[in-house]
Structures are given as C-alpha cells and as structure tokens.
Short mmCIF file of C-alpha atoms in Angstrom, two decimals:
data_model
loop_
_atom_site.label_atom_id
_atom_site.label_comp_id
_atom_site.label_asym_id
_atom_site.label_seq_id
_atom_site.Cartn_x
_atom_site.Cartn_y
_atom_site.Cartn_z
CA MET A 1 0.00 0.00 0.00
CA LEU A 2 1.53 3.28 -1.08
CA LYS A 3 -0.92 5.63 0.55
CA SER A 4 1.43 6.59 3.35
CA GLY A 5 1.35 10.41 3.47
CA ARG A 6 4.92 10.36 4.82
CA ILE A 7 6.36 13.86 4.68
CA LEU A 8 9.95 14.86 5.37
CA PHE A 9 10.39 18.23 7.10
CA VAL A 10 13.81 19.88 7.07
CA ASN A 11 14.65 23.14 8.82
CA THR A 12 17.99 24.77 8.12
CA ASP A 13 17.74 27.20 11.09
CA SER A 14 17.56 24.46 13.69
CA VAL A 15 19.42 21.97 11.46
CA GLN A 16 16.77 19.36 12.13
CA ALA A 17 14.80 16.92 10.07
CA GLU A 18 11.68 15.01 10.94
CA ALA A 19 9.52 12.56 9.05
CA LYS A 20 5.82 12.63 9.87
CA ILE A 21 2.93 10.55 8.64
CA GLN A 22 0.07 12.81 7.64
CA PRO A 23 -2.74 10.63 6.29
CA GLU A 24 -5.11 13.62 6.18
CA LEU A 25 -3.13 14.87 3.18
CA SER A 26 -4.14 11.85 1.13
CA ASP A 27 -7.43 13.59 0.27
CA SER A 28 -5.40 16.08 -1.74
CA ILE A 29 -4.21 13.26 -4.09
CA GLY A 30 -0.74 14.77 -4.47
CA GLY A 31 1.34 17.23 -6.47
CA LEU A 32 0.13 20.81 -6.47
CA ALA A 33 -2.93 20.14 -4.28
CA GLN A 34 -0.80 18.42 -1.65
CA ALA A 35 1.76 21.26 -1.78
CA VAL A 36 -0.96 23.88 -1.28
CA ALA A 37 -2.35 21.91 1.68
CA LEU A 38 1.13 21.64 3.20
CA SER A 39 1.79 25.35 2.77
CA SER A 40 -1.42 26.05 4.74
CA LEU A 41 -0.56 23.58 7.47
CA TYR A 42 3.05 24.80 7.74
CA PRO A 43 3.18 28.52 6.95
CA GLN A 44 6.88 28.58 7.85
CA ALA A 45 7.61 26.33 4.85
CA ARG A 46 9.53 28.02 2.03
CA PHE A 47 10.04 25.24 -0.51
CA ILE A 48 7.82 22.20 -0.89
CA PHE A 49 8.63 19.42 -3.26
CA SER A 50 5.47 17.35 -3.65
CA LEU A 51 5.04 14.03 -5.43
CA GLY A 52 2.00 12.46 -7.00
CA PRO A 53 0.45 9.08 -6.16
CA LEU A 54 1.78 7.57 -9.39
CA THR A 55 5.26 9.12 -9.23
CA GLY A 56 7.93 6.57 -9.91
CA PHE A 57 5.56 3.73 -10.75
CA ILE A 58 3.73 4.74 -13.89
CA PRO A 59 5.39 5.83 -17.15
CA PHE A 60 5.09 9.58 -17.86
CA CYS A 61 4.30 10.29 -14.19
CA SER A 62 7.83 10.74 -12.91
CA PHE A 63 7.47 14.43 -12.22
CA GLY A 64 7.35 16.35 -8.98
CA CYS A 65 5.85 19.72 -8.16
CA GLY A 66 8.08 22.40 -6.65
CA TYR A 67 6.02 24.95 -4.69
CA TYR A 68 8.03 27.84 -3.32
CA PHE A 69 7.58 31.15 -1.59
CA ILE A 70 9.12 34.11 -3.38
CA GLU A 71 8.29 37.81 -3.68
CA SER A 72 5.48 37.45 -1.11
CA SER A 73 3.63 34.75 -3.04
CA TRP A 74 3.67 31.02 -3.76
CA GLN A 75 4.69 29.82 -7.19
CA SER A 76 5.06 26.40 -8.76
CA CYS A 77 7.33 24.55 -11.14
CA TYR A 78 7.61 20.94 -12.31
CA TRP A 79 10.55 18.70 -13.09
CA GLY A 80 11.22 15.05 -13.74
CA GLY A 81 14.39 13.06 -14.31
CA LEU A 82 15.20 10.72 -11.43
CA PHE A 83 14.83 13.16 -8.53
CA PRO A 84 11.09 12.66 -7.82
CA SER A 85 11.28 8.87 -8.17
CA ALA A 86 14.27 8.71 -5.83
CA LEU A 87 12.35 10.64 -3.18
CA LYS A 88 9.36 8.31 -3.59
CA MET A 89 11.60 5.25 -3.30
CA ALA A 90 13.07 6.71 -0.12
CA GLY A 91 9.53 6.43 1.18
CA TYR A 92 8.42 10.07 1.14
CA ASP A 93 5.48 11.80 -0.53
CA ALA A 94 6.85 15.31 -0.09
CA LEU A 95 9.87 17.24 1.12
CA VAL A 96 9.17 20.44 3.06
CA LEU A 97 12.06 22.86 3.50
CA SER A 98 12.03 25.82 5.85
CA GLY A 99 14.53 28.21 7.39
CA GLU A 100 16.64 31.07 6.18
CA SER A 101 20.26 30.23 6.65
CA SER A 102 23.32 32.11 5.52
CA GLY A 103 25.07 28.75 5.65
CA SER A 104 25.44 26.33 2.83
CA PHE A 105 23.98 22.94 3.60
CA ASN A 106 24.37 19.73 1.76
CA LEU A 107 21.46 17.49 2.52
CA GLY A 108 21.63 13.71 2.22
CA ILE A 109 18.30 11.89 2.31
CA SER A 110 17.60 8.17 2.53
CA SER A 111 14.69 6.18 3.91
CA GLN A 112 16.19 5.95 7.39
CA THR A 113 18.50 8.95 7.73
CA VAL A 114 18.87 12.61 6.87
CA ARG A 115 22.37 14.05 7.00
CA PHE A 116 23.42 17.70 7.03
CA GLY A 117 26.84 19.20 6.47
CA ALA A 118 28.72 21.77 4.48
CA ASP A 119 31.44 19.18 4.04
CA LEU A 120 29.01 16.40 3.18
CA VAL A 121 30.01 15.52 -0.33
CA GLY A 122 28.22 12.20 -0.56
CA ASP A 123 29.14 10.57 -3.79
CA ILE A 124 26.18 9.83 -5.92
CA PHE A 125 26.17 6.36 -7.31
CA PRO A 126 24.44 6.41 -10.67
CA GLN A 127 24.33 2.65 -10.70
CA GLU A 128 21.84 2.75 -7.86
CA ARG A 129 18.43 2.53 -9.43
CA TYR A 130 16.87 5.24 -7.36
CA SER A 131 19.46 7.85 -6.51
CA SER A 132 19.50 11.45 -7.61
CA HIS A 133 21.08 14.77 -6.74
CA MET A 134 20.57 18.48 -7.16
CA THR A 135 23.66 20.64 -6.86
CA TYR A 136 24.31 24.38 -6.78
CA THR A 137 27.17 25.08 -9.15
CA GLY A 138 27.76 28.73 -8.24
CA SER A 139 25.17 30.18 -10.55
CA GLN A 140 22.43 27.58 -10.86
CA PHE A 141 21.02 24.32 -9.52
CA VAL A 142 21.72 21.36 -11.75
CA ILE A 143 19.65 18.20 -11.31
CA ASP A 144 21.33 14.87 -12.08
CA GLY A 145 24.08 16.74 -13.88
CA ARG A 146 21.88 17.80 -16.79
CA MET A 147 18.64 19.53 -15.87
CA VAL A 148 18.80 23.19 -14.82
CA LEU A 149 16.35 24.55 -12.27
CA SER A 150 14.95 27.91 -13.35
CA SER A 151 16.09 31.05 -11.55
CA LYS A 152 13.15 31.72 -9.20
CA PRO A 153 12.91 28.30 -7.53
CA ALA A 154 16.72 28.23 -7.45
CA TYR A 155 16.73 31.54 -5.60
CA ALA A 156 14.13 30.23 -3.13
CA LEU A 157 16.23 27.14 -2.43
CA LYS A 158 19.43 29.13 -2.02
CA LYS A 159 17.72 31.48 0.42
CA ILE A 160 16.94 28.51 2.66
CA GLY A 161 20.64 27.73 2.66
CA ILE A 162 20.57 24.58 0.57
CA SER A 163 23.48 23.90 -1.77
CA ARG A 164 22.98 20.27 -2.52
CA ILE A 165 20.38 17.60 -2.03
CA PHE A 166 21.13 14.01 -2.73
CA ILE A 167 18.61 11.26 -2.34
CA GLN A 168 19.07 7.55 -2.02
CA GLY A 169 15.78 5.79 -2.71
CA ASP A 170 16.60 2.70 -0.69
CA ALA A 171 13.26 1.73 0.81
CA CYS A 172 11.50 -1.47 -0.19
CA VAL A 173 8.20 -0.23 -1.55
CA PRO A 174 5.32 -2.70 -1.67
CA VAL A 175 3.05 -2.74 -4.69
CA SER A 176 -0.61 -3.57 -4.24
CA ASP A 177 -1.24 -5.30 -7.55
CA GLY A 178 2.02 -5.86 -9.41
CA GLU A 179 0.47 -8.01 -12.12
CA GLU A 180 -2.02 -5.28 -13.00
CA LEU A 181 0.80 -2.74 -12.85
CA CYS A 182 2.79 -4.70 -15.45
CA LEU A 183 -0.23 -4.71 -17.79
CA ILE A 184 -0.76 -0.97 -17.31
CA ILE A 185 2.88 -0.23 -18.04
CA GLU A 186 2.71 -2.22 -21.28
CA ASP A 187 -0.52 -0.45 -22.24
CA LEU A 188 0.94 2.99 -21.54
CA LEU A 189 4.08 2.29 -23.51
CA GLY A 190 1.83 1.71 -26.51
CA LYS A 191 0.51 5.25 -26.19
CA THR A 192 3.76 7.10 -26.72
CA ARG A 193 2.40 8.43 -30.01
CA LEU A 194 0.04 10.58 -27.90
CA LEU A 195 2.92 12.41 -26.25
CA ALA A 196 3.13 16.05 -27.25
CA THR A 197 6.77 15.58 -28.12
CA LEU A 198 8.92 13.48 -30.38
CA PRO A 199 11.39 10.86 -29.22
CA GLY A 200 14.93 12.09 -28.97
CA GLN A 201 18.27 10.88 -27.70
CA ASN A 202 18.35 12.73 -24.39
CA HIS A 203 18.48 10.94 -21.07
CA SER A 204 14.86 10.27 -20.29
CA CYS A 205 12.86 10.74 -17.14
CA PHE A 206 12.36 7.63 -15.02
CA LEU A 207 10.17 5.04 -16.82
CA CYS A 208 9.76 7.23 -19.91
CA PRO A 209 11.14 5.84 -23.16
CA ALA A 210 10.90 9.16 -25.04
CA GLY A 211 14.22 10.85 -24.25
CA CYS A 212 12.57 13.88 -25.82
CA GLU A 213 14.05 17.29 -26.50
CA GLN A 214 12.25 18.66 -23.45
CA ALA A 215 13.70 15.97 -21.18
CA ASP A 216 16.08 18.54 -19.71
CA SER A 217 13.40 21.14 -19.09
CA VAL A 218 11.84 22.38 -15.90
CA PHE A 219 8.25 23.31 -16.70
CA SER A 220 7.06 26.54 -15.17
CA ARG A 221 3.39 25.65 -15.26
CA HIS A 222 0.92 22.82 -15.65
CA THR A 223 -2.32 23.32 -17.53
CA SER A 224 -4.36 20.37 -16.32
CA PRO A 225 -5.69 20.31 -12.72
CA LEU A 226 -5.58 16.51 -12.48
CA GLY A 227 -2.20 16.38 -14.24
CA SER A 228 -0.79 18.80 -11.67
CA CYS A 229 -1.97 16.51 -8.84
CA LEU A 230 -0.76 13.30 -10.46
CA VAL A 231 2.32 15.26 -11.47
CA ALA A 232 2.21 13.66 -14.88
CA CYS A 233 4.58 14.94 -17.53
CA PRO A 234 2.90 18.03 -19.04
CA LEU A 235 3.70 16.57 -22.46
CA ALA A 236 1.66 13.46 -21.61
CA GLN A 237 -1.54 15.33 -20.83
CA PRO A 238 -3.47 13.70 -23.72
CA ILE A 239 -2.75 10.28 -22.16
CA PHE A 240 -3.97 11.19 -18.68
CA ASN A 241 -7.13 12.88 -19.96
CA ASP A 242 -8.49 9.32 -19.97
CA ASN A 243 -10.12 9.05 -16.52
CA GLY A 244 -10.57 5.28 -16.86
CA LEU A 245 -6.85 4.87 -17.30
CA VAL A 246 -6.12 7.14 -14.34
CA PHE A 247 -8.41 5.09 -12.09
CA SER A 248 -6.75 1.85 -13.28
CA CYS A 249 -3.33 3.25 -12.38
CA LEU A 250 -4.51 4.42 -8.96
CA ARG A 251 -6.20 1.09 -8.24
CA ALA A 252 -3.14 -0.94 -9.21
CA LEU A 253 -1.14 0.99 -6.61
CA GLY A 254 -3.75 0.58 -3.89
CA TYR A 255 -5.44 4.00 -3.99
CA SER A 256 -9.20 4.10 -3.78
CA TYR A 257 -10.17 7.59 -4.90
CA ASN A 258 -13.66 7.97 -6.27
CA HIS A 259 -14.86 10.27 -9.01
CA ASP A 260 -16.25 12.87 -6.55
CA GLN A 261 -12.93 13.17 -4.71
CA ILE A 262 -11.04 13.73 -7.91
CA THR A 263 -13.54 16.30 -9.17
CA ARG A 264 -13.32 18.16 -5.84
CA VAL A 265 -9.52 18.31 -5.97
CA GLU A 266 -9.58 19.39 -9.62
CA LYS A 267 -11.83 22.31 -8.70
CA PHE A 268 -9.61 23.17 -5.74
CA VAL A 269 -6.39 23.41 -7.76
CA SER A 270 -7.92 25.17 -10.78
CA SER A 271 -7.49 28.56 -9.12
CA TYR A 272 -3.79 27.87 -8.52
CA LEU A 273 -2.94 27.15 -12.13
CA MET B 1 24.55 -14.38 -13.50
CA LEU B 2 22.24 -13.39 -16.28
CA VAL B 3 23.24 -10.10 -17.78
CA ALA B 4 21.49 -7.91 -20.30
CA GLY B 5 23.87 -5.47 -21.89
CA ALA B 6 22.91 -2.14 -23.36
CA ILE B 7 24.17 -1.84 -26.90
CA GLY B 8 24.38 1.89 -27.40
CA LYS B 9 20.80 3.03 -27.71
CA CYS B 10 19.99 3.23 -24.01
CA ILE B 11 18.56 6.52 -22.81
CA GLY B 12 18.37 5.51 -19.16
CA CYS B 13 14.61 5.17 -18.70
CA ARG B 14 15.28 2.25 -16.35
CA LEU B 15 12.10 0.47 -17.31
CA CYS B 16 14.14 -2.73 -17.44
CA SER B 17 15.27 -2.57 -13.83
CA PHE B 18 11.84 -1.48 -12.66
CA TYR B 19 10.21 -4.38 -14.45
CA ALA B 20 12.85 -6.82 -13.24
CA GLY B 21 12.28 -5.55 -9.72
CA LEU B 22 8.58 -6.20 -10.04
CA LEU B 23 9.08 -9.69 -11.42
CA SER B 24 11.84 -10.76 -9.07
CA GLN B 25 9.91 -9.75 -5.99
CA ASN B 26 7.10 -12.00 -7.06
CA LEU B 27 5.14 -8.84 -7.77
CA ALA B 28 5.19 -7.85 -4.13
CA GLY B 29 7.68 -5.02 -3.97
CA LEU B 30 10.45 -3.00 -5.52
CA ASN B 31 14.01 -2.11 -4.68
CA CYS B 32 15.12 -5.68 -4.17
CA SER B 33 18.83 -6.21 -3.81
CA CYS B 34 19.07 -8.85 -6.51
CA VAL B 35 18.64 -6.42 -9.41
CA ARG B 36 21.36 -3.93 -10.16
CA ILE B 37 22.03 -1.34 -12.82
CA ASP B 38 25.55 -0.24 -13.59
CA TYR B 39 26.15 2.94 -15.46
CA HIS B 40 29.13 3.04 -17.81
CA ALA B 41 29.99 6.67 -18.36
CA ASP B 42 32.59 5.88 -21.00
CA VAL B 43 30.00 4.46 -23.37
CA ASP B 44 26.99 6.21 -21.80
CA SER B 45 25.05 3.02 -21.35
CA PHE B 46 23.65 0.78 -18.67
CA THR B 47 24.09 -2.85 -17.83
CA LEU B 48 21.32 -4.66 -16.04
CA ALA B 49 22.48 -7.47 -13.79
CA ILE B 50 20.31 -9.99 -12.02
CA ASP B 51 21.59 -11.99 -9.10
CA PRO B 52 21.49 -15.76 -9.71
CA GLY B 53 19.70 -16.11 -6.38
CA SER B 54 16.70 -14.25 -7.69
CA SER B 55 13.55 -16.00 -8.76
CA LEU B 56 13.85 -14.72 -12.32
CA GLY B 57 14.02 -17.29 -15.04
CA LYS B 58 14.83 -17.13 -18.74
CA LYS B 59 11.22 -16.35 -19.66
CA ASP B 60 11.18 -13.40 -17.29
CA PHE B 61 14.36 -12.15 -18.84
CA GLU B 62 12.92 -12.42 -22.32
CA LYS B 63 9.96 -10.36 -21.11
CA ILE B 64 12.29 -7.66 -19.82
CA VAL B 65 14.25 -7.55 -23.05
CA LYS B 66 11.01 -7.36 -25.06
CA LEU B 67 9.69 -4.53 -22.90
CA CYS B 68 12.61 -2.20 -23.60
CA PRO B 69 11.11 0.47 -25.87
CA ARG B 70 14.49 1.21 -27.43
CA GLN B 71 15.29 -2.43 -27.99
CA CYS B 72 18.70 -1.85 -26.48
CA LEU B 73 18.93 -4.96 -24.31
CA GLU B 74 20.21 -8.38 -25.17
CA ILE B 75 20.69 -11.52 -23.12
CA ALA B 76 24.41 -11.82 -22.68
CA SER B 77 24.66 -14.99 -20.62
#
C-alpha cells in the first residue's frame, strides 16, 4: 500500500529533520494540491517538493511539483528526471524545506537517515536505481548533472541555505497489484504516439522511453488540474485525460479515490494554475 | 549471472530494472537487492544485472528484453 502520506520536514535554522505521517493529506491526491495543503498547514515552509500518487511507478508520471515562496507569493514549477522517483523510493510523498540560513547545507536523504553538512560531499552512485542529486554550481542548480532549475525556484532554495540535495531511494516499496501494474505499463508504452513531443536521444525521465528534447526542461506551469496533482509529464496530458486509465493506475497501486474526490480536488487546484 | 547489456541506444529510462524488480519480488515489492544497474559513463550506457539467487528465469528475462522500448537490451549470458 503506497498511501502513506509520509512527509519529510527539514529546517535549516535548527538543522533538524523530521519525518511525519500525515494521512489527512491523502485527500489532496498529491502534487500541487498536496503542496498547497502543506503550505497552509506549515506557513513557515519556504520550498515544498510534492510528489504524485503515481510518481515513480507509472510511465510519464515521474514528475514532482516544486512549490516555493518568493516575492510574497507562492509559485510552482515541475521537473522530472530521477529526482522525484528517488524521493518516492526513499519512502516520502513530499519534502518540506524551511529556514533562512546564511550557511550552505548539503542534505543527504535516505529512507532511514537525513544528514546535514557543508562538508558532506556524498558521492552519488548512478548505478543505484533510485538515486539522484541536485547541486548548486555557483550560478544555478543542476539536477542529475543535466537539468537546470529555473532562476526563481533556485533563488528560493538558495535562500533557505541549501546547496545540494542528494537522495538515495533505498526503501522497499510494496506494490498492491504488481500483475495489474505490469499490464498498465505495457498499455501505456503503446501510447507514446500521444505524447506532445517526439522521441529524442536525451536521457529520459524515469520510466519514460521518449528521451525527448524537453527531457532537460523544468516546466514553469501545468495546464491540467488533475495532471498537476498526479504530477504527470505536461507533455503526456493527452494520455492522462483518460479518466478510466487514471483510475486503473490508482487502483493498481492501492489507492481508492472515487470520481467525486477527484472532481473536488480538480476544482480546488484550478485557481492555482 | 544473467546479464542484459545495453548496446548503445539506451537513454536511461530504467524500465528494465523497474520491471525486473517487479518480477523478481514475485510482484510484491520493488528495490530488491538482486537487481542492479551499472552505469558506464565511457559508453553512456547501462548494464542490467540480475543476481542468480533471484527467482527470475529465462522467460522473465525475455519479457524484460522485449519490454525495452528502445530495444537496447540483449541476453548476454
């Protein structure tokens, strides 16, 4: 069962980290809606990285939603690669960062530990299936050595005092219906023609065979309310417009949302898009 | 050890390791220790290795190879 609502809170002022289970957040489905709910519950938060229920398990859903406080308002961005899947496989549904430190913290996250330290280099092992890193290079944040975070979220992160985040997704994650999941994956892979992009030779996001030209992009906005909660790739919106398919994916992973819940959340996030 | 070697077209989607993880855990979980991906920076490709102690058989491996959308895997041994 994946419906854990396990959130990792990190504060750079007190140099403390705490993981909390917050099942009440599960009503928000995930992504942008979950980030908005977290920002209300924790007004001291400054950067929230929120995952969707399908993140890391379903092709074209390997994105995460960055929700950050800048210039007296909250703004959002979306990125994929391996970072969101690594966080999910470390057993978290969101990462909430707060604090305003003049220091420069490197943050190492795994399922059991969170490490801080300016001198924490923490080699990233690309051979690990679910590891990822985001590093400040002096002028910008680079994710997995290739994807550049845009300037506003980068500024918000830097203001918190974060220089590097590396994640080791080392938890053993149970899957409710693996057989069904295999069938869904095969079905989805047959729909790549519906992607609003053409296959390329870039490194792809986790579970996406496209390797498209936009694979290195951070998207500044999402146009679909449900897509922003599932945190599906914005280029895969035509695929996830199929509600039947979305319910199949959710069911295979053990989620039991009904149509009314999804409609309610869609209405809720519409005003934030 | 059964090994599927990338032959130059790999874009690192890691569907193969995900699928192998699903199959080798008897569809119960992911992140099992018996599936490993090695990244070879010199040739920019991945090798998927399955521990002989895993429950995966030849048919499972053929499934994994067939699943690769880029057709960049082959059964090496």
